[in-house]
Amino acid sequence: MSHSRDTMVKSCPMNGGDDEYSYTKNSMFQKETISAAKEIIDKEIAQKLDVKNHLFASSSSSFRIADLGCSVGPNTFIAMENVIEAVKHKYQSQGLTSQIPEFQVFFNDQDSNDFNTLFRSLPPKRPYFAAGVPGSFHYQLFPTSSLHFIHASHALHWLSQVPNEVVDENSPAWNRGKIFYLSAPEEVGKAYAAQFAKDVGMFLDARATELVSGGMLVLIIGSFRNEISPSHTLASVLFDLLESTLLDMAKEGLISKARVDSFNLPMYLATPNEMTEIIEKNGRFKIERAEFFNPESAIKVFCSGQACTMHFRAGFEGILSKHFGSEIIDELFHRHSKKTEEFSSRLQSSSDEGTQLFLALKRK
Amino acid sequence: MSHSRDTMVKSCPMNGGDDEYSYTKNSMFQKETISAAKEIIDKEIAQKLDVKNHLFASSSSSFRIADLGCSVGPNTFIAMENVIEAVKHKYQSQGLTSQIPEFQVFFNDQDSNDFNTLFRSLPPKRPYFAAGVPGSFHYQLFPTSSLHFIHASHALHWLSQVPNEVVDENSPAWNRGKIFYLSAPEEVGKAYAAQFAKDVGMFLDARATELVSGGMLVLIIGSFRNEISPSHTLASVLFDLLESTLLDMAKEGLISKARVDSFNLPMYLATPNEMTEIIEKNGRFKIERAEFFNPESAIKVFCSGQACTMHFRAGFEGILSKHFGSEIIDELFHRHSKKTEEFSSRLQSSSDEGTQLFLALKRK
């Protein structure tokens, strides 16, 4: 197990702590999604989790759950309690109430995540033993066959790195003057897609190793319908807004144009078709369910200028500070907030599209 | 599992971060001890760990180790690698090389420990999967029968709280004008001893639940020989030095006398006889080895004024700040450092006594 590869990860954790700009205080979108996903997860666990399987029902062994890309709470605590409730119900419904196991929950995020805040805000009365696991989820993080359930919500869209071609001036995929691929030339999108396929392949290999046979992997990812062009998605509008703010600042000389050219977000939003293809190519999981769900209360976050700006700041301040310097952050988000008005009609018209893909996979 | 009890723990973690006064940079004493303990641990694992036991040799299961009271490294990383090396040798010596399991290491300390520093300083190439577990080790921290080896070095001497009687003005054990029990009246020592016995009883119950049958518990604790009077120990001299510094400051009005009266260190140093009695009363462990070891290089820390002061600051700044206010800390340790000269002959004459007790226990 070599972990030195972690140094190549280029993404940044969500804002730590619990102040005004923290992820803790600015993750309503993720919270609403988790709340909306509860019902689907309940149903999947009730129908598909085989707790009579000896790997689950062994009395000496606990039920081990991991939340990958957990950030700093409180969303991860809600998500984990939802899973535990659903698993308990499953045992009860099977007449196995006396065999309900102890639960151990592993909270994972990158080494640089604010685990101190996470640990200090753990619910005092919790129905599980808690542990934190630092490291990139593109690699194996747990011993072989040591987990029964893995959850990753709003996490898998983070790439392990920006694709090399996108920052290579000599490549046709050089993404000059743009910060993302959705409204960029096709070559850029292809480079991003290839990186995503590689990253998710590694992710699935690692999870297949960690999960017991019959174990479940639930993924909630940003996505859009197969038939929609990338540049017409809500996400495209949102990142155009951020890009436009950065370009304005470059024009006024507040940041250098070259820094904008070399900045790209290490994220990717896959369509259901793309996900299905990657999962089937990997071959170690059966897709139990794949469907869009689009909680209105979550999407509303992007229709209010201030909420949208706070959401983006909690999620991207880290990566933007690292590239442009922390001194530009206040000005950037001040401008971002004002610009949401300019973009409001585009935001409104995109907001009813499917943006959240729910996937339940089972380890073969 | 209720974890609300954690709020009653009165001790404080070691200094976090990695600056001048951090535990990371001021834990030579602990490091030398761990280094000296390596040989004994190697021998115990070689002789006593039954890796042919089905709970260890099961191919689907990893070997899980916990370090309780790990602080922020690097000592804990060295200790854990020592254990893993010894376990691997044991498998090899038994002709079980092909069955050497994967290792998972759980780093435990209080919720308020600096896990961010711990995680960011994990060795990049490590022969184990790492996890952090926040919480008081006086309670169960892990699922039943989920650990194979538990290590706790320089940790068990922390009490869950100062004994109530010691801060009760109406009790004969009120420890007025003193901060510890070693040179205090007998009633104070008795109150401390009772708290320690209760805490270690809870500790052993929790560990007995967490360990598989045949699992090992290695404890390294501050101690002194049965036949020595508490007030003649090296520890007594060291805490008299700190006490004397605080009393000087109270005399000069820099801190209030009442604050010194109400301050007591939640720590206890048990003799081998006391430990044996508590372990036998608990009844769930067999004592495989109990012996003093007294690494000269470790004890030397206390013979150099500056090193002694830095050691105390890294360990006690947290608890002293909480009680007296952080504004007095620089002055306190400046005076402490000067006072080591005054105490040097007492320190020198005490330094050759047994101070570190090594205990290897096996879960029945």
mmCIF file with all atom_site columns, C-alpha atoms in Angstrom, chain B residues 110-230:
data_model
loop_
_atom_site.group_PDB
_atom_site.id
_atom_site.type_symbol
_atom_site.label_atom_id
_atom_site.label_alt_id
_atom_site.label_comp_id
_atom_site.label_asym_id
_atom_site.label_entity_id
_atom_site.label_seq_id
_atom_site.pdbx_PDB_ins_code
_atom_site.Cartn_x
_atom_site.Cartn_y
_atom_site.Cartn_z
_atom_site.occupancy
_atom_site.B_iso_or_equiv
_atom_site.pdbx_formal_charge
_atom_site.auth_seq_id
_atom_site.auth_comp_id
_atom_site.auth_asym_id
_atom_site.auth_atom_id
_atom_site.pdbx_PDB_model_num
ATOM 1   C CA . GLN B 1 110 ? -9.996  12.676  22.979 1.00 0.00 ? 110 GLN B CA 1
ATOM 2   C CA . ASP B 1 111 ? -12.443 14.555  20.730 1.00 0.00 ? 111 ASP B CA 1
ATOM 3   C CA . SER B 1 112 ? -10.401 17.715  21.210 1.00 0.00 ? 112 SER B CA 1
ATOM 4   C CA . ASN B 1 113 ? -7.112  16.121  20.112 1.00 0.00 ? 113 ASN B CA 1
ATOM 5   C CA . ASP B 1 114 ? -5.549  17.643  16.982 1.00 0.00 ? 114 ASP B CA 1
ATOM 6   C CA . PHE B 1 115 ? -6.483  14.905  14.532 1.00 0.00 ? 115 PHE B CA 1
ATOM 7   C CA . ASN B 1 116 ? -5.870  17.257  11.581 1.00 0.00 ? 116 ASN B CA 1
ATOM 8   C CA . THR B 1 117 ? -2.165  17.373  12.415 1.00 0.00 ? 117 THR B CA 1
ATOM 9   C CA . LEU B 1 118 ? -2.133  13.631  13.081 1.00 0.00 ? 118 LEU B CA 1
ATOM 10  C CA . PHE B 1 119 ? -3.722  12.798  9.720  1.00 0.00 ? 119 PHE B CA 1
ATOM 11  C CA . ARG B 1 120 ? -1.588  15.240  7.730  1.00 0.00 ? 120 ARG B CA 1
ATOM 12  C CA . SER B 1 121 ? 1.597   13.775  9.195  1.00 0.00 ? 121 SER B CA 1
ATOM 13  C CA . LEU B 1 122 ? 0.763   10.107  8.615  1.00 0.00 ? 122 LEU B CA 1
ATOM 14  C CA . PRO B 1 123 ? 3.738   8.341   6.991  1.00 0.00 ? 123 PRO B CA 1
ATOM 15  C CA . PRO B 1 124 ? 3.081   8.444   3.214  1.00 0.00 ? 124 PRO B CA 1
ATOM 16  C CA . LYS B 1 125 ? 4.191   4.847   2.850  1.00 0.00 ? 125 LYS B CA 1
ATOM 17  C CA . ARG B 1 126 ? 2.617   2.932   5.669  1.00 0.00 ? 126 ARG B CA 1
ATOM 18  C CA . PRO B 1 127 ? 2.005   -0.785  6.001  1.00 0.00 ? 127 PRO B CA 1
ATOM 19  C CA . TYR B 1 128 ? -1.560  -0.311  7.262  1.00 0.00 ? 128 TYR B CA 1
ATOM 20  C CA . PHE B 1 129 ? -4.924  1.320   6.628  1.00 0.00 ? 129 PHE B CA 1
ATOM 21  C CA . ALA B 1 130 ? -5.307  4.264   9.010  1.00 0.00 ? 130 ALA B CA 1
ATOM 22  C CA . ALA B 1 131 ? -8.333  5.505   10.919 1.00 0.00 ? 131 ALA B CA 1
ATOM 23  C CA . GLY B 1 132 ? -8.826  8.009   13.731 1.00 0.00 ? 132 GLY B CA 1
ATOM 24  C CA . VAL B 1 133 ? -11.211 7.394   16.603 1.00 0.00 ? 133 VAL B CA 1
ATOM 25  C CA . PRO B 1 134 ? -12.215 10.340  18.816 1.00 0.00 ? 134 PRO B CA 1
ATOM 26  C CA . GLY B 1 135 ? -13.404 9.782   22.370 1.00 0.00 ? 135 GLY B CA 1
ATOM 27  C CA . SER B 1 136 ? -12.498 8.932   25.938 1.00 0.00 ? 136 SER B CA 1
ATOM 28  C CA . PHE B 1 137 ? -10.875 5.535   26.403 1.00 0.00 ? 137 PHE B CA 1
ATOM 29  C CA . HIS B 1 138 ? -12.737 5.093   29.653 1.00 0.00 ? 138 HIS B CA 1
ATOM 30  C CA . TYR B 1 139 ? -15.662 3.938   27.500 1.00 0.00 ? 139 TYR B CA 1
ATOM 31  C CA . GLN B 1 140 ? -16.142 1.467   24.683 1.00 0.00 ? 140 GLN B CA 1
ATOM 32  C CA . LEU B 1 141 ? -14.819 2.958   21.452 1.00 0.00 ? 141 LEU B CA 1
ATOM 33  C CA . PHE B 1 142 ? -14.949 -0.030  19.104 1.00 0.00 ? 142 PHE B CA 1
ATOM 34  C CA . PRO B 1 143 ? -17.451 -2.792  18.291 1.00 0.00 ? 143 PRO B CA 1
ATOM 35  C CA . THR B 1 144 ? -17.384 -5.973  20.339 1.00 0.00 ? 144 THR B CA 1
ATOM 36  C CA . SER B 1 145 ? -14.512 -8.366  19.509 1.00 0.00 ? 145 SER B CA 1
ATOM 37  C CA . SER B 1 146 ? -13.234 -6.128  16.741 1.00 0.00 ? 146 SER B CA 1
ATOM 38  C CA . LEU B 1 147 ? -9.617  -5.591  17.819 1.00 0.00 ? 147 LEU B CA 1
ATOM 39  C CA . HIS B 1 148 ? -6.628  -7.934  18.022 1.00 0.00 ? 148 HIS B CA 1
ATOM 40  C CA . PHE B 1 149 ? -4.062  -5.716  19.725 1.00 0.00 ? 149 PHE B CA 1
ATOM 41  C CA . ILE B 1 150 ? -4.372  -2.586  21.846 1.00 0.00 ? 150 ILE B CA 1
ATOM 42  C CA . HIS B 1 151 ? -1.477  -0.329  22.805 1.00 0.00 ? 151 HIS B CA 1
ATOM 43  C CA . ALA B 1 152 ? -1.642  2.539   25.278 1.00 0.00 ? 152 ALA B CA 1
ATOM 44  C CA . SER B 1 153 ? 1.569   4.311   26.136 1.00 0.00 ? 153 SER B CA 1
ATOM 45  C CA . HIS B 1 154 ? 1.700   7.277   28.532 1.00 0.00 ? 154 HIS B CA 1
ATOM 46  C CA . ALA B 1 155 ? -2.070  7.484   28.484 1.00 0.00 ? 155 ALA B CA 1
ATOM 47  C CA . LEU B 1 156 ? -3.657  5.460   31.264 1.00 0.00 ? 156 LEU B CA 1
ATOM 48  C CA . HIS B 1 157 ? -2.292  7.775   33.974 1.00 0.00 ? 157 HIS B CA 1
ATOM 49  C CA . TRP B 1 158 ? -4.870  10.355  32.853 1.00 0.00 ? 158 TRP B CA 1
ATOM 50  C CA . LEU B 1 159 ? -7.904  10.172  35.107 1.00 0.00 ? 159 LEU B CA 1
ATOM 51  C CA . SER B 1 160 ? -11.388 10.729  33.699 1.00 0.00 ? 160 SER B CA 1
ATOM 52  C CA . GLN B 1 161 ? -11.710 13.574  36.209 1.00 0.00 ? 161 GLN B CA 1
ATOM 53  C CA . VAL B 1 162 ? -10.167 15.022  39.352 1.00 0.00 ? 162 VAL B CA 1
ATOM 54  C CA . PRO B 1 163 ? -11.687 13.145  42.310 1.00 0.00 ? 163 PRO B CA 1
ATOM 55  C CA . ASN B 1 164 ? -14.599 15.186  43.676 1.00 0.00 ? 164 ASN B CA 1
ATOM 56  C CA . GLU B 1 165 ? -13.386 15.119  47.309 1.00 0.00 ? 165 GLU B CA 1
ATOM 57  C CA . VAL B 1 166 ? -10.126 16.788  46.385 1.00 0.00 ? 166 VAL B CA 1
ATOM 58  C CA . VAL B 1 167 ? -11.885 20.013  45.392 1.00 0.00 ? 167 VAL B CA 1
ATOM 59  C CA . ASP B 1 168 ? -14.489 19.847  48.160 1.00 0.00 ? 168 ASP B CA 1
ATOM 60  C CA . GLU B 1 169 ? -13.673 22.331  50.933 1.00 0.00 ? 169 GLU B CA 1
ATOM 61  C CA . ASN B 1 170 ? -15.654 20.243  53.394 1.00 0.00 ? 170 ASN B CA 1
ATOM 62  C CA . SER B 1 171 ? -13.814 17.013  52.665 1.00 0.00 ? 171 SER B CA 1
ATOM 63  C CA . PRO B 1 172 ? -10.753 15.830  54.639 1.00 0.00 ? 172 PRO B CA 1
ATOM 64  C CA . ALA B 1 173 ? -9.266  15.187  51.179 1.00 0.00 ? 173 ALA B CA 1
ATOM 65  C CA . TRP B 1 174 ? -9.465  18.852  50.152 1.00 0.00 ? 174 TRP B CA 1
ATOM 66  C CA . ASN B 1 175 ? -6.105  19.503  48.485 1.00 0.00 ? 175 ASN B CA 1
ATOM 67  C CA . ARG B 1 176 ? -5.647  23.115  49.464 1.00 0.00 ? 176 ARG B CA 1
ATOM 68  C CA . GLY B 1 177 ? -2.527  24.843  48.145 1.00 0.00 ? 177 GLY B CA 1
ATOM 69  C CA . LYS B 1 178 ? -1.377  21.745  46.288 1.00 0.00 ? 178 LYS B CA 1
ATOM 70  C CA . ILE B 1 179 ? -1.892  20.546  42.716 1.00 0.00 ? 179 ILE B CA 1
ATOM 71  C CA . PHE B 1 180 ? -1.226  16.815  42.955 1.00 0.00 ? 180 PHE B CA 1
ATOM 72  C CA . TYR B 1 181 ? -1.375  13.989  45.457 1.00 0.00 ? 181 TYR B CA 1
ATOM 73  C CA . LEU B 1 182 ? 2.187   12.643  45.608 1.00 0.00 ? 182 LEU B CA 1
ATOM 74  C CA . SER B 1 183 ? 3.378   15.040  48.297 1.00 0.00 ? 183 SER B CA 1
ATOM 75  C CA . ALA B 1 184 ? -0.101  15.707  49.720 1.00 0.00 ? 184 ALA B CA 1
ATOM 76  C CA . PRO B 1 185 ? -1.801  14.298  52.851 1.00 0.00 ? 185 PRO B CA 1
ATOM 77  C CA . GLU B 1 186 ? -2.796  10.631  52.796 1.00 0.00 ? 186 GLU B CA 1
ATOM 78  C CA . GLU B 1 187 ? -6.527  11.375  52.316 1.00 0.00 ? 187 GLU B CA 1
ATOM 79  C CA . VAL B 1 188 ? -5.777  13.082  49.018 1.00 0.00 ? 188 VAL B CA 1
ATOM 80  C CA . GLY B 1 189 ? -3.793  10.089  47.816 1.00 0.00 ? 189 GLY B CA 1
ATOM 81  C CA . LYS B 1 190 ? -6.640  7.781   48.781 1.00 0.00 ? 190 LYS B CA 1
ATOM 82  C CA . ALA B 1 191 ? -9.179  9.813   46.805 1.00 0.00 ? 191 ALA B CA 1
ATOM 83  C CA . TYR B 1 192 ? -6.875  9.763   43.788 1.00 0.00 ? 192 TYR B CA 1
ATOM 84  C CA . ALA B 1 193 ? -6.280  6.011   44.164 1.00 0.00 ? 193 ALA B CA 1
ATOM 85  C CA . ALA B 1 194 ? -10.022 5.328   44.297 1.00 0.00 ? 194 ALA B CA 1
ATOM 86  C CA . GLN B 1 195 ? -10.639 7.389   41.159 1.00 0.00 ? 195 GLN B CA 1
ATOM 87  C CA . PHE B 1 196 ? -7.808  5.587   39.372 1.00 0.00 ? 196 PHE B CA 1
ATOM 88  C CA . ALA B 1 197 ? -9.117  2.153   40.344 1.00 0.00 ? 197 ALA B CA 1
ATOM 89  C CA . LYS B 1 198 ? -12.585 3.083   39.084 1.00 0.00 ? 198 LYS B CA 1
ATOM 90  C CA . ASP B 1 199 ? -11.245 4.527   35.815 1.00 0.00 ? 199 ASP B CA 1
ATOM 91  C CA . VAL B 1 200 ? -8.929  1.607   35.088 1.00 0.00 ? 200 VAL B CA 1
ATOM 92  C CA . GLY B 1 201 ? -11.756 -0.799  35.886 1.00 0.00 ? 201 GLY B CA 1
ATOM 93  C CA . MET B 1 202 ? -13.890 0.931   33.257 1.00 0.00 ? 202 MET B CA 1
ATOM 94  C CA . PHE B 1 203 ? -10.934 0.972   30.871 1.00 0.00 ? 203 PHE B CA 1
ATOM 95  C CA . LEU B 1 204 ? -10.369 -2.767  31.276 1.00 0.00 ? 204 LEU B CA 1
ATOM 96  C CA . ASP B 1 205 ? -14.071 -3.557  30.846 1.00 0.00 ? 205 ASP B CA 1
ATOM 97  C CA . ALA B 1 206 ? -14.170 -1.567  27.614 1.00 0.00 ? 206 ALA B CA 1
ATOM 98  C CA . ARG B 1 207 ? -10.985 -3.202  26.285 1.00 0.00 ? 207 ARG B CA 1
ATOM 99  C CA . ALA B 1 208 ? -12.155 -6.678  27.247 1.00 0.00 ? 208 ALA B CA 1
ATOM 100 C CA . THR B 1 209 ? -15.290 -6.065  25.167 1.00 0.00 ? 209 THR B CA 1
ATOM 101 C CA . GLU B 1 210 ? -13.382 -4.742  22.173 1.00 0.00 ? 210 GLU B CA 1
ATOM 102 C CA . LEU B 1 211 ? -10.636 -7.385  22.052 1.00 0.00 ? 211 LEU B CA 1
ATOM 103 C CA . VAL B 1 212 ? -11.059 -10.832 20.541 1.00 0.00 ? 212 VAL B CA 1
ATOM 104 C CA . SER B 1 213 ? -10.324 -13.697 22.881 1.00 0.00 ? 213 SER B CA 1
ATOM 105 C CA . GLY B 1 214 ? -6.542  -14.075 22.975 1.00 0.00 ? 214 GLY B CA 1
ATOM 106 C CA . GLY B 1 215 ? -6.061  -10.460 21.950 1.00 0.00 ? 215 GLY B CA 1
ATOM 107 C CA . MET B 1 216 ? -3.287  -8.476  23.616 1.00 0.00 ? 216 MET B CA 1
ATOM 108 C CA . LEU B 1 217 ? -3.283  -5.258  25.611 1.00 0.00 ? 217 LEU B CA 1
ATOM 109 C CA . VAL B 1 218 ? 0.070   -3.554  26.122 1.00 0.00 ? 218 VAL B CA 1
ATOM 110 C CA . LEU B 1 219 ? 0.240   -0.745  28.665 1.00 0.00 ? 219 LEU B CA 1
ATOM 111 C CA . ILE B 1 220 ? 3.149   1.546   29.389 1.00 0.00 ? 220 ILE B CA 1
ATOM 112 C CA . ILE B 1 221 ? 2.434   3.721   32.390 1.00 0.00 ? 221 ILE B CA 1
ATOM 113 C CA . GLY B 1 222 ? 4.191   6.093   34.692 1.00 0.00 ? 222 GLY B CA 1
ATOM 114 C CA . SER B 1 223 ? 4.747   4.217   37.954 1.00 0.00 ? 223 SER B CA 1
ATOM 115 C CA . PHE B 1 224 ? 7.127   3.747   40.856 1.00 0.00 ? 224 PHE B CA 1
ATOM 116 C CA . ARG B 1 225 ? 8.337   0.833   42.952 1.00 0.00 ? 225 ARG B CA 1
ATOM 117 C CA . ASN B 1 226 ? 6.003   -0.567  45.603 1.00 0.00 ? 226 ASN B CA 1
ATOM 118 C CA . GLU B 1 227 ? 8.447   0.133   48.380 1.00 0.00 ? 227 GLU B CA 1
ATOM 119 C CA . ILE B 1 228 ? 8.995   3.809   47.624 1.00 0.00 ? 228 ILE B CA 1
ATOM 120 C CA . SER B 1 229 ? 7.001   6.498   49.384 1.00 0.00 ? 229 SER B CA 1
ATOM 121 C CA . PRO B 1 230 ? 5.016   8.635   46.869 1.00 0.00 ? 230 PRO B CA 1
#
